[in-house]
Amino acid sequence: MPTVILREAVRADLPAILALLADDVLGRTRDVGEVDDAYERAFADISADPRNHLVVADDGGVVVGCLQITYIPGLGRHGAERSLVEAVRVRSDRRGQGLGGEMIRWAIDQARQRGCGLVQLTTDKSRTDAHRFYLALGFVASHEGMKLPLCPLPL
């Protein structure tokens, strides 16, 4: 039986990552499952930036999960770098089997190894299951997040 490995995404993973992002109640309203120029540019930018890592959970060559880690330098917390975890997705038929927890624990370990002072993430207020999931992993709902969309989503 194949073992799931977490690895840096390559361009060939992009269609599977987009499918994961779009296979979600909120994702359906803001992501499309097809690779286009905007996704190509974004993938190239992420891949070229040493502070950004797009990671996939690979089960025998099949992408079953993904997340993005961004390392943010800052002066707060005595100049500590922080790790921002975003776009966490597990394929719908693999949810509830512990893969999401494995992915987040791995991301936390990466931040520790890098010397980060904090791991942070945001989760939509409507995602009550996700809130329970992150709380069980030790995260604390310590802040209120705000967002301001700057452009309409493509149709």
PDB file of C-alpha atoms in Angstrom:
ATOM      1  CA  MET A   1       0.000   0.000   0.000  1.00  0.00           C
ATOM      2  CA  PRO A   2       1.476   3.399  -0.980  1.00  0.00           C
ATOM      3  CA  THR A   3       2.522   5.798   1.746  1.00  0.00           C
ATOM      4  CA  VAL A   4       1.506   9.443   1.609  1.00  0.00           C
ATOM      5  CA  ILE A   5       4.473  11.778   1.289  1.00  0.00           C
ATOM      6  CA  LEU A   6       4.452  15.538   1.598  1.00  0.00           C
ATOM      7  CA  ARG A   7       6.538  17.221  -1.075  1.00  0.00           C
ATOM      8  CA  GLU A   8       6.968  20.483  -2.924  1.00  0.00           C
ATOM      9  CA  ALA A   9       4.441  20.774  -5.746  1.00  0.00           C
ATOM     10  CA  VAL A  10       5.630  20.663  -9.349  1.00  0.00           C
ATOM     11  CA  ARG A  11       3.874  22.142 -12.370  1.00  0.00           C
ATOM     12  CA  ALA A  12       2.339  18.757 -13.256  1.00  0.00           C
ATOM     13  CA  ASP A  13       0.452  18.885  -9.913  1.00  0.00           C
ATOM     14  CA  LEU A  14      -1.334  22.124 -10.777  1.00  0.00           C
ATOM     15  CA  PRO A  15      -4.532  20.580 -12.230  1.00  0.00           C
ATOM     16  CA  ALA A  16      -4.948  18.354  -9.152  1.00  0.00           C
ATOM     17  CA  ILE A  17      -4.331  21.287  -6.791  1.00  0.00           C
ATOM     18  CA  LEU A  18      -6.933  23.398  -8.590  1.00  0.00           C
ATOM     19  CA  ALA A  19      -9.406  20.522  -8.395  1.00  0.00           C
ATOM     20  CA  LEU A  20      -8.845  20.390  -4.613  1.00  0.00           C
ATOM     21  CA  LEU A  21      -9.367  24.146  -4.273  1.00  0.00           C
ATOM     22  CA  ALA A  22     -12.546  24.071  -6.359  1.00  0.00           C
ATOM     23  CA  ASP A  23     -13.950  20.962  -4.590  1.00  0.00           C
ATOM     24  CA  ASP A  24     -15.134  22.971  -1.629  1.00  0.00           C
ATOM     25  CA  VAL A  25     -18.282  24.910  -0.746  1.00  0.00           C
ATOM     26  CA  LEU A  26     -16.418  28.224  -0.675  1.00  0.00           C
ATOM     27  CA  GLY A  27     -13.870  27.262  -3.325  1.00  0.00           C
ATOM     28  CA  ARG A  28     -16.592  26.683  -5.894  1.00  0.00           C
ATOM     29  CA  THR A  29     -17.426  30.388  -5.702  1.00  0.00           C
ATOM     30  CA  ARG A  30     -13.873  31.645  -6.183  1.00  0.00           C
ATOM     31  CA  ASP A  31     -11.793  29.016  -7.980  1.00  0.00           C
ATOM     32  CA  VAL A  32     -12.105  27.143 -11.231  1.00  0.00           C
ATOM     33  CA  GLY A  33     -10.696  23.696 -11.819  1.00  0.00           C
ATOM     34  CA  GLU A  34      -9.035  24.520 -15.126  1.00  0.00           C
ATOM     35  CA  VAL A  35      -5.466  25.751 -15.537  1.00  0.00           C
ATOM     36  CA  ASP A  36      -5.370  29.179 -17.168  1.00  0.00           C
ATOM     37  CA  ASP A  37      -2.781  31.954 -17.504  1.00  0.00           C
ATOM     38  CA  ALA A  38      -3.573  33.433 -14.087  1.00  0.00           C
ATOM     39  CA  TYR A  39      -2.984  30.090 -12.340  1.00  0.00           C
ATOM     40  CA  GLU A  40       0.175  29.516 -14.401  1.00  0.00           C
ATOM     41  CA  ARG A  41       1.568  32.908 -13.323  1.00  0.00           C
ATOM     42  CA  ALA A  42       0.624  32.340  -9.690  1.00  0.00           C
ATOM     43  CA  PHE A  43       2.244  28.900  -9.651  1.00  0.00           C
ATOM     44  CA  ALA A  44       5.420  30.305 -11.245  1.00  0.00           C
ATOM     45  CA  ASP A  45       5.538  33.156  -8.702  1.00  0.00           C
ATOM     46  CA  ILE A  46       5.072  30.800  -5.738  1.00  0.00           C
ATOM     47  CA  SER A  47       7.693  28.392  -7.072  1.00  0.00           C
ATOM     48  CA  ALA A  48      10.219  31.195  -7.620  1.00  0.00           C
ATOM     49  CA  ASP A  49       9.791  32.711  -4.145  1.00  0.00           C
ATOM     50  CA  PRO A  50      12.014  31.084  -1.479  1.00  0.00           C
ATOM     51  CA  ARG A  51       9.573  32.179   1.253  1.00  0.00           C
ATOM     52  CA  ASN A  52       6.647  30.354  -0.366  1.00  0.00           C
ATOM     53  CA  HIS A  53       6.088  26.632  -0.564  1.00  0.00           C
ATOM     54  CA  LEU A  54       3.184  24.917  -2.270  1.00  0.00           C
ATOM     55  CA  VAL A  55       3.069  21.411  -0.831  1.00  0.00           C
ATOM     56  CA  VAL A  56       1.105  18.373  -1.931  1.00  0.00           C
ATOM     57  CA  ALA A  57       0.216  15.146  -0.165  1.00  0.00           C
ATOM     58  CA  ASP A  58       1.179  12.489  -2.691  1.00  0.00           C
ATOM     59  CA  ASP A  59      -0.235   8.968  -2.346  1.00  0.00           C
ATOM     60  CA  GLY A  60       1.518   6.767  -4.873  1.00  0.00           C
ATOM     61  CA  GLY A  61       1.644   9.531  -7.485  1.00  0.00           C
ATOM     62  CA  VAL A  62      -1.881  10.819  -6.796  1.00  0.00           C
ATOM     63  CA  VAL A  63      -2.321  14.242  -5.194  1.00  0.00           C
ATOM     64  CA  VAL A  64      -4.744  13.842  -2.274  1.00  0.00           C
ATOM     65  CA  GLY A  65      -4.067  17.065  -0.388  1.00  0.00           C
ATOM     66  CA  CYS A  66      -2.337  20.420  -0.548  1.00  0.00           C
ATOM     67  CA  LEU A  67      -1.354  23.469   1.454  1.00  0.00           C
ATOM     68  CA  GLN A  68       0.703  26.597   1.010  1.00  0.00           C
ATOM     69  CA  ILE A  69       3.246  27.867   3.533  1.00  0.00           C
ATOM     70  CA  THR A  70       4.520  31.434   3.429  1.00  0.00           C
ATOM     71  CA  TYR A  71       7.293  32.601   5.740  1.00  0.00           C
ATOM     72  CA  ILE A  72       6.869  36.221   6.779  1.00  0.00           C
ATOM     73  CA  PRO A  73       9.692  38.252   8.304  1.00  0.00           C
ATOM     74  CA  GLY A  74       8.653  40.834  10.864  1.00  0.00           C
ATOM     75  CA  LEU A  75       9.842  43.028  13.677  1.00  0.00           C
ATOM     76  CA  GLY A  76       7.201  41.844  16.144  1.00  0.00           C
ATOM     77  CA  ARG A  77       8.018  39.052  18.578  1.00  0.00           C
ATOM     78  CA  HIS A  78      11.616  40.264  18.658  1.00  0.00           C
ATOM     79  CA  GLY A  79      12.085  39.931  14.914  1.00  0.00           C
ATOM     80  CA  ALA A  80      10.720  36.411  14.721  1.00  0.00           C
ATOM     81  CA  GLU A  81       9.689  35.051  11.357  1.00  0.00           C
ATOM     82  CA  ARG A  82       6.173  33.629  11.235  1.00  0.00           C
ATOM     83  CA  SER A  83       4.715  30.840   9.161  1.00  0.00           C
ATOM     84  CA  LEU A  84       1.393  31.411   7.420  1.00  0.00           C
ATOM     85  CA  VAL A  85      -0.481  28.277   6.363  1.00  0.00           C
ATOM     86  CA  GLU A  86      -3.146  28.701   3.684  1.00  0.00           C
ATOM     87  CA  ALA A  87      -5.168  26.728   1.131  1.00  0.00           C
ATOM     88  CA  VAL A  88      -5.298  23.546   3.195  1.00  0.00           C
ATOM     89  CA  ARG A  89      -7.335  20.958   1.315  1.00  0.00           C
ATOM     90  CA  VAL A  90      -7.794  17.199   1.498  1.00  0.00           C
ATOM     91  CA  ARG A  91      -9.548  15.325  -1.288  1.00  0.00           C
ATOM     92  CA  SER A  92     -13.152  14.659  -0.256  1.00  0.00           C
ATOM     93  CA  ASP A  93     -12.809  10.856  -0.267  1.00  0.00           C
ATOM     94  CA  ARG A  94      -9.761  11.108   2.048  1.00  0.00           C
ATOM     95  CA  ARG A  95     -11.236  13.425   4.682  1.00  0.00           C
ATOM     96  CA  GLY A  96     -11.667  12.125   8.206  1.00  0.00           C
ATOM     97  CA  GLN A  97      -8.713   9.714   7.929  1.00  0.00           C
ATOM     98  CA  GLY A  98      -6.080  11.864   9.661  1.00  0.00           C
ATOM     99  CA  LEU A  99      -4.339  13.224   6.571  1.00  0.00           C
ATOM    100  CA  GLY A 100      -5.206  16.862   7.321  1.00  0.00           C
ATOM    101  CA  GLY A 101      -3.756  16.567  10.818  1.00  0.00           C
ATOM    102  CA  GLU A 102      -0.620  14.957   9.426  1.00  0.00           C
ATOM    103  CA  MET A 103      -0.244  17.817   6.930  1.00  0.00           C
ATOM    104  CA  ILE A 104      -0.663  20.547   9.564  1.00  0.00           C
ATOM    105  CA  ARG A 105       1.693  18.843  12.039  1.00  0.00           C
ATOM    106  CA  TRP A 106       4.249  18.597   9.217  1.00  0.00           C
ATOM    107  CA  ALA A 107       3.835  22.332   8.459  1.00  0.00           C
ATOM    108  CA  ILE A 108       4.286  23.147  12.151  1.00  0.00           C
ATOM    109  CA  ASP A 109       7.449  21.021  12.241  1.00  0.00           C
ATOM    110  CA  GLN A 110       8.804  22.850   9.174  1.00  0.00           C
ATOM    111  CA  ALA A 111       8.215  26.182  10.951  1.00  0.00           C
ATOM    112  CA  ARG A 112       9.969  24.949  14.095  1.00  0.00           C
ATOM    113  CA  GLN A 113      12.954  23.730  12.096  1.00  0.00           C
ATOM    114  CA  ARG A 114      13.153  27.130  10.391  1.00  0.00           C
ATOM    115  CA  GLY A 115      13.068  28.918  13.758  1.00  0.00           C
ATOM    116  CA  CYS A 116       9.706  30.619  13.318  1.00  0.00           C
ATOM    117  CA  GLY A 117       8.155  32.140  16.405  1.00  0.00           C
ATOM    118  CA  LEU A 118       4.560  31.537  15.330  1.00  0.00           C
ATOM    119  CA  VAL A 119       2.394  29.523  12.963  1.00  0.00           C
ATOM    120  CA  GLN A 120      -0.767  31.306  11.902  1.00  0.00           C
ATOM    121  CA  LEU A 121      -3.652  30.620   9.586  1.00  0.00           C
ATOM    122  CA  THR A 122      -7.060  31.946   8.724  1.00  0.00           C
ATOM    123  CA  THR A 123     -10.239  29.979   8.276  1.00  0.00           C
ATOM    124  CA  ASP A 124     -13.573  31.275   7.085  1.00  0.00           C
ATOM    125  CA  LYS A 125     -16.076  31.916   9.879  1.00  0.00           C
ATOM    126  CA  SER A 126     -18.537  29.522   8.235  1.00  0.00           C
ATOM    127  CA  ARG A 127     -16.111  26.571   8.476  1.00  0.00           C
ATOM    128  CA  THR A 128     -17.094  25.312  11.909  1.00  0.00           C
ATOM    129  CA  ASP A 129     -15.645  21.831  11.273  1.00  0.00           C
ATOM    130  CA  ALA A 130     -12.319  23.429  10.332  1.00  0.00           C
ATOM    131  CA  HIS A 131     -12.394  25.496  13.523  1.00  0.00           C
ATOM    132  CA  ARG A 132     -12.761  22.342  15.634  1.00  0.00           C
ATOM    133  CA  PHE A 133      -9.996  20.678  13.603  1.00  0.00           C
ATOM    134  CA  TYR A 134      -7.503  23.520  14.185  1.00  0.00           C
ATOM    135  CA  LEU A 135      -8.429  23.885  17.854  1.00  0.00           C
ATOM    136  CA  ALA A 136      -7.773  20.158  18.353  1.00  0.00           C
ATOM    137  CA  LEU A 137      -4.299  20.683  16.862  1.00  0.00           C
ATOM    138  CA  GLY A 138      -3.531  23.387  19.441  1.00  0.00           C
ATOM    139  CA  PHE A 139      -4.389  26.540  17.509  1.00  0.00           C
ATOM    140  CA  VAL A 140      -6.156  29.307  19.419  1.00  0.00           C
ATOM    141  CA  ALA A 141      -8.742  31.677  17.946  1.00  0.00           C
ATOM    142  CA  SER A 142      -6.848  34.673  19.312  1.00  0.00           C
ATOM    143  CA  HIS A 143      -7.521  37.302  16.631  1.00  0.00           C
ATOM    144  CA  GLU A 144     -10.315  38.604  14.452  1.00  0.00           C
ATOM    145  CA  GLY A 145      -9.325  38.628  10.788  1.00  0.00           C
ATOM    146  CA  MET A 146     -10.534  41.057   8.168  1.00  0.00           C
ATOM    147  CA  LYS A 147     -10.276  41.059   4.390  1.00  0.00           C
ATOM    148  CA  LEU A 148     -10.946  43.602   1.668  1.00  0.00           C
ATOM    149  CA  PRO A 149     -11.420  42.172  -1.839  1.00  0.00           C
ATOM    150  CA  LEU A 150      -9.716  44.419  -4.390  1.00  0.00           C
ATOM    151  CA  CYS A 151     -11.060  42.964  -7.611  1.00  0.00           C
ATOM    152  CA  PRO A 152     -13.993  40.852  -8.739  1.00  0.00           C
ATOM    153  CA  LEU A 153     -13.426  37.180  -9.349  1.00  0.00           C
ATOM    154  CA  PRO A 154     -13.346  35.997 -12.957  1.00  0.00           C
ATOM    155  CA  LEU A 155     -16.511  34.303 -14.160  1.00  0.00           C
TER     156      LEU A 155
END
